[in-house]
PDB file of C-alpha atoms in Angstrom:
ATOM      1  CA  UNK A  30       0.000   0.000   0.000  1.00  0.00           C
ATOM      2  CA  UNK A  31       1.115   3.535  -0.782  1.00  0.00           C
ATOM      3  CA  UNK A  32       1.243   6.159   1.954  1.00  0.00           C
ATOM      4  CA  UNK A  33      -1.427   8.800   1.492  1.00  0.00           C
ATOM      5  CA  UNK A  34      -0.293  12.385   0.876  1.00  0.00           C
ATOM      6  CA  UNK A  35       0.495  14.372   4.003  1.00  0.00           C
ATOM      7  CA  UNK A  36       1.827  11.443   6.052  1.00  0.00           C
ATOM      8  CA  UNK A  37      -1.560   9.795   6.607  1.00  0.00           C
ATOM      9  CA  UNK A  38      -1.734   6.034   7.190  1.00  0.00           C
ATOM     10  CA  UNK A  39      -1.381   3.894   4.050  1.00  0.00           C
ATOM     11  CA  UNK A  40      -4.522   3.604   1.927  1.00  0.00           C
ATOM     12  CA  UNK A  41      -5.819   0.491   0.277  1.00  0.00           C
ATOM     13  CA  UNK A  42      -5.876   0.924  -3.520  1.00  0.00           C
ATOM     14  CA  UNK A  43      -9.497  -0.293  -3.472  1.00  0.00           C
ATOM     15  CA  UNK A  44     -10.655   2.118  -0.742  1.00  0.00           C
ATOM     16  CA  UNK A  45     -13.205   4.679  -1.921  1.00  0.00           C
ATOM     17  CA  UNK A  46     -12.296   8.296  -1.292  1.00  0.00           C
ATOM     18  CA  UNK A  47     -14.352  11.459  -1.606  1.00  0.00           C
ATOM     19  CA  UNK A  48     -13.633  13.794  -4.490  1.00  0.00           C
ATOM     20  CA  UNK A  49     -14.969  17.092  -5.785  1.00  0.00           C
ATOM     21  CA  UNK A  50     -15.555  17.998  -9.394  1.00  0.00           C
ATOM     22  CA  UNK A  51     -16.977  20.729 -11.594  1.00  0.00           C
ATOM     23  CA  UNK A  52     -18.028  20.838 -15.216  1.00  0.00           C
ATOM     24  CA  UNK A  53     -16.358  23.497 -17.350  1.00  0.00           C
ATOM     25  CA  UNK A  54     -18.620  25.190 -19.868  1.00  0.00           C
ATOM     26  CA  UNK A  55     -18.266  27.583 -22.748  1.00  0.00           C
ATOM     27  CA  UNK A  56     -20.551  30.575 -22.235  1.00  0.00           C
ATOM     28  CA  UNK A  57     -19.853  32.944 -25.133  1.00  0.00           C
ATOM     29  CA  UNK A  58     -22.586  35.475 -24.286  1.00  0.00           C
ATOM     30  CA  UNK A  59     -23.304  35.555 -20.577  1.00  0.00           C
ATOM     31  CA  UNK A  60     -26.447  37.645 -21.052  1.00  0.00           C
ATOM     32  CA  UNK A  61     -28.076  34.849 -23.088  1.00  0.00           C
ATOM     33  CA  UNK A  62     -27.354  32.137 -20.505  1.00  0.00           C
ATOM     34  CA  UNK A  63     -26.495  29.567 -23.195  1.00  0.00           C
ATOM     35  CA  UNK A  64     -23.655  27.156 -22.522  1.00  0.00           C
ATOM     36  CA  UNK A  65     -22.035  23.959 -23.740  1.00  0.00           C
ATOM     37  CA  UNK A  66     -20.182  21.550 -21.449  1.00  0.00           C
ATOM     38  CA  UNK A  67     -16.586  21.127 -22.636  1.00  0.00           C
ATOM     39  CA  UNK A  68     -14.712  19.477 -19.771  1.00  0.00           C
ATOM     40  CA  UNK A  69     -14.458  18.347 -16.164  1.00  0.00           C
ATOM     41  CA  UNK A  70     -11.985  19.137 -13.396  1.00  0.00           C
ATOM     42  CA  UNK A  71     -11.659  16.688 -10.476  1.00  0.00           C
ATOM     43  CA  UNK A  72      -9.844  16.986  -7.146  1.00  0.00           C
ATOM     44  CA  UNK A  73      -9.303  14.109  -4.695  1.00  0.00           C
ATOM     45  CA  UNK A  74      -7.353  15.277  -1.648  1.00  0.00           C
ATOM     46  CA  UNK A  75      -6.846  11.742  -0.253  1.00  0.00           C
ATOM     47  CA  UNK A  76      -5.195  10.570  -3.492  1.00  0.00           C
ATOM     48  CA  UNK A  77      -3.286  13.788  -4.174  1.00  0.00           C
ATOM     49  CA  UNK A  78      -5.109  13.994  -7.516  1.00  0.00           C
ATOM     50  CA  UNK A  79      -6.031  17.103  -9.487  1.00  0.00           C
ATOM     51  CA  UNK A  80      -6.691  16.906 -13.209  1.00  0.00           C
ATOM     52  CA  UNK A  81      -8.885  18.356 -15.922  1.00  0.00           C
ATOM     53  CA  UNK A  82      -9.965  16.747 -19.158  1.00  0.00           C
ATOM     54  CA  UNK A  83     -11.616  18.446 -22.104  1.00  0.00           C
ATOM     55  CA  UNK A  84     -13.436  17.435 -25.244  1.00  0.00           C
ATOM     56  CA  UNK A  85     -14.904  20.593 -26.721  1.00  0.00           C
ATOM     57  CA  UNK A  86     -17.169  19.893 -29.669  1.00  0.00           C
ATOM     58  CA  UNK A  87     -15.917  22.769 -31.809  1.00  0.00           C
ATOM     59  CA  UNK A  88     -18.403  22.154 -34.628  1.00  0.00           C
ATOM     60  CA  UNK A  89     -21.255  22.362 -32.142  1.00  0.00           C
ATOM     61  CA  UNK A  90     -19.823  25.503 -30.552  1.00  0.00           C
ATOM     62  CA  UNK A  91     -19.455  27.214 -33.927  1.00  0.00           C
ATOM     63  CA  UNK A  92     -22.937  26.122 -35.005  1.00  0.00           C
ATOM     64  CA  UNK A  93     -24.352  27.878 -31.938  1.00  0.00           C
ATOM     65  CA  UNK A  94     -21.964  30.844 -31.940  1.00  0.00           C
ATOM     66  CA  UNK A  95     -20.342  31.415 -35.364  1.00  0.00           C
ATOM     67  CA  UNK A  96     -18.248  34.344 -34.061  1.00  0.00           C
ATOM     68  CA  UNK A  97     -16.791  32.384 -31.135  1.00  0.00           C
ATOM     69  CA  UNK A  98     -13.021  32.758 -30.802  1.00  0.00           C
ATOM     70  CA  UNK A  99     -12.098  29.051 -30.700  1.00  0.00           C
ATOM     71  CA  UNK A 100      -8.407  29.836 -30.242  1.00  0.00           C
ATOM     72  CA  UNK A 101      -9.207  31.781 -27.060  1.00  0.00           C
ATOM     73  CA  UNK A 102     -11.300  28.865 -25.785  1.00  0.00           C
ATOM     74  CA  UNK A 103      -8.482  26.394 -26.539  1.00  0.00           C
ATOM     75  CA  UNK A 104      -5.968  28.674 -24.781  1.00  0.00           C
ATOM     76  CA  UNK A 105      -8.197  28.998 -21.710  1.00  0.00           C
ATOM     77  CA  UNK A 106      -8.710  25.235 -21.451  1.00  0.00           C
ATOM     78  CA  UNK A 107      -4.994  24.595 -21.906  1.00  0.00           C
ATOM     79  CA  UNK A 108      -4.243  27.097 -19.143  1.00  0.00           C
ATOM     80  CA  UNK A 109      -6.658  25.303 -16.788  1.00  0.00           C
ATOM     81  CA  UNK A 110      -5.042  21.951 -17.611  1.00  0.00           C
ATOM     82  CA  UNK A 111      -1.581  23.371 -16.950  1.00  0.00           C
ATOM     83  CA  UNK A 112      -2.653  25.004 -13.666  1.00  0.00           C
ATOM     84  CA  UNK A 113      -4.042  21.650 -12.493  1.00  0.00           C
ATOM     85  CA  UNK A 114      -0.716  20.030 -13.416  1.00  0.00           C
ATOM     86  CA  UNK A 115       1.225  22.690 -11.495  1.00  0.00           C
ATOM     87  CA  UNK A 116       3.027  24.083 -14.564  1.00  0.00           C
ATOM     88  CA  UNK A 117       5.109  26.932 -13.142  1.00  0.00           C
ATOM     89  CA  UNK A 118       4.959  28.745 -16.476  1.00  0.00           C
ATOM     90  CA  UNK A 119       1.347  29.608 -15.521  1.00  0.00           C
ATOM     91  CA  UNK A 120       2.491  31.861 -12.688  1.00  0.00           C
ATOM     92  CA  UNK A 121       1.840  31.903  -8.984  1.00  0.00           C
ATOM     93  CA  UNK A 122      -1.521  30.115  -9.145  1.00  0.00           C
ATOM     94  CA  UNK A 123       0.113  26.952 -10.534  1.00  0.00           C
ATOM     95  CA  UNK A 124       2.482  26.895  -7.547  1.00  0.00           C
ATOM     96  CA  UNK A 125      -0.332  26.847  -4.990  1.00  0.00           C
ATOM     97  CA  UNK A 126      -1.237  23.596  -3.202  1.00  0.00           C
ATOM     98  CA  UNK A 127      -3.658  21.366  -5.137  1.00  0.00           C
ATOM     99  CA  UNK A 128      -6.700  22.316  -3.044  1.00  0.00           C
ATOM    100  CA  UNK A 129      -6.094  26.003  -3.699  1.00  0.00           C
ATOM    101  CA  UNK A 130      -5.507  25.407  -7.412  1.00  0.00           C
ATOM    102  CA  UNK A 131      -8.809  23.518  -7.581  1.00  0.00           C
ATOM    103  CA  UNK A 132     -10.522  26.378  -5.752  1.00  0.00           C
ATOM    104  CA  UNK A 133      -9.064  28.854  -8.215  1.00  0.00           C
ATOM    105  CA  UNK A 134     -10.177  26.800 -11.245  1.00  0.00           C
ATOM    106  CA  UNK A 135     -13.755  26.371  -9.967  1.00  0.00           C
ATOM    107  CA  UNK A 136     -14.269  29.895  -8.647  1.00  0.00           C
ATOM    108  CA  UNK A 137     -17.079  31.789 -10.394  1.00  0.00           C
ATOM    109  CA  UNK A 138     -15.892  33.725 -13.413  1.00  0.00           C
ATOM    110  CA  UNK A 139     -17.427  35.958 -16.035  1.00  0.00           C
ATOM    111  CA  UNK A 140     -15.205  34.648 -18.797  1.00  0.00           C
ATOM    112  CA  UNK A 141     -16.083  32.555 -21.839  1.00  0.00           C
ATOM    113  CA  UNK A 142     -15.117  29.371 -19.939  1.00  0.00           C
ATOM    114  CA  UNK A 143     -17.012  29.012 -16.663  1.00  0.00           C
ATOM    115  CA  UNK A 144     -17.267  26.282 -14.017  1.00  0.00           C
ATOM    116  CA  UNK A 145     -20.465  24.717 -12.723  1.00  0.00           C
ATOM    117  CA  UNK A 146     -21.125  24.449  -9.029  1.00  0.00           C
ATOM    118  CA  UNK A 147     -18.823  21.974  -7.310  1.00  0.00           C
ATOM    119  CA  UNK A 148     -20.259  18.491  -6.875  1.00  0.00           C
ATOM    120  CA  UNK A 149     -19.051  15.580  -4.738  1.00  0.00           C
ATOM    121  CA  UNK A 150     -18.390  11.953  -5.559  1.00  0.00           C
ATOM    122  CA  UNK A 151     -16.805   8.850  -4.092  1.00  0.00           C
ATOM    123  CA  UNK A 152     -14.441   6.395  -5.743  1.00  0.00           C
ATOM    124  CA  UNK A 153     -11.198   4.439  -5.560  1.00  0.00           C
ATOM    125  CA  UNK A 154      -9.758   5.655  -8.876  1.00  0.00           C
ATOM    126  CA  UNK A 155     -10.034   9.408  -9.476  1.00  0.00           C
ATOM    127  CA  UNK A 156      -8.688   9.158 -13.046  1.00  0.00           C
ATOM    128  CA  UNK A 157     -11.380   6.607 -13.943  1.00  0.00           C
ATOM    129  CA  UNK A 158     -14.025   8.771 -12.248  1.00  0.00           C
ATOM    130  CA  UNK A 159     -12.852  11.739 -14.319  1.00  0.00           C
ATOM    131  CA  UNK A 160     -13.156   9.662 -17.501  1.00  0.00           C
ATOM    132  CA  UNK A 161     -16.698   8.571 -16.535  1.00  0.00           C
ATOM    133  CA  UNK A 162     -17.748  12.128 -15.747  1.00  0.00           C
ATOM    134  CA  UNK A 163     -16.358  13.348 -19.072  1.00  0.00           C
ATOM    135  CA  UNK A 164     -18.302  10.642 -20.911  1.00  0.00           C
ATOM    136  CA  UNK A 165     -21.503  11.358 -18.993  1.00  0.00           C
ATOM    137  CA  UNK A 166     -21.456  15.145 -18.793  1.00  0.00           C
ATOM    138  CA  UNK A 167     -19.549  16.331 -21.854  1.00  0.00           C
ATOM    139  CA  UNK A 168     -19.747  13.903 -24.763  1.00  0.00           C
ATOM    140  CA  UNK A 169     -22.908  14.549 -26.790  1.00  0.00           C
ATOM    141  CA  UNK A 170     -25.405  11.715 -26.968  1.00  0.00           C
ATOM    142  CA  UNK A 171     -23.874   9.715 -24.112  1.00  0.00           C
ATOM    143  CA  UNK A 172     -25.747   8.786 -20.985  1.00  0.00           C
ATOM    144  CA  UNK A 173     -22.689   7.454 -19.219  1.00  0.00           C
ATOM    145  CA  UNK A 174     -24.406   4.103 -18.782  1.00  0.00           C
ATOM    146  CA  UNK A 175     -22.531   0.909 -19.433  1.00  0.00           C
TER     147      UNK A 175
END
């Protein structure tokens, strides 16, 4: 068994741990309230896990908002991914502890990319949970079942 982050007792790989996650959405015109889910960010303190995954459907985004600056959206999502990974090139925020980086990523914003409210989950494999959430909440036409 691996020791848990922070010197806690060793954790069983099969033990379920709580995690928090938020959906990231593209909201090109805040006043209209329209949005499209493009990714998920997940934080599991017990596993020392913070990651974000994205699958923006650019054709769908452009069909809804032809003037959308896709390059700006891609840059924003890449920045979020790099902050989660602790890439020092992203400045001070990427050097914060994971919990604070997660808090920064999911804080309300009036930008084109916005987070949902934070939700909670429970699982033994945060990476697999992130994949399931992406399939369920972001990929068009998927229910996440099966």
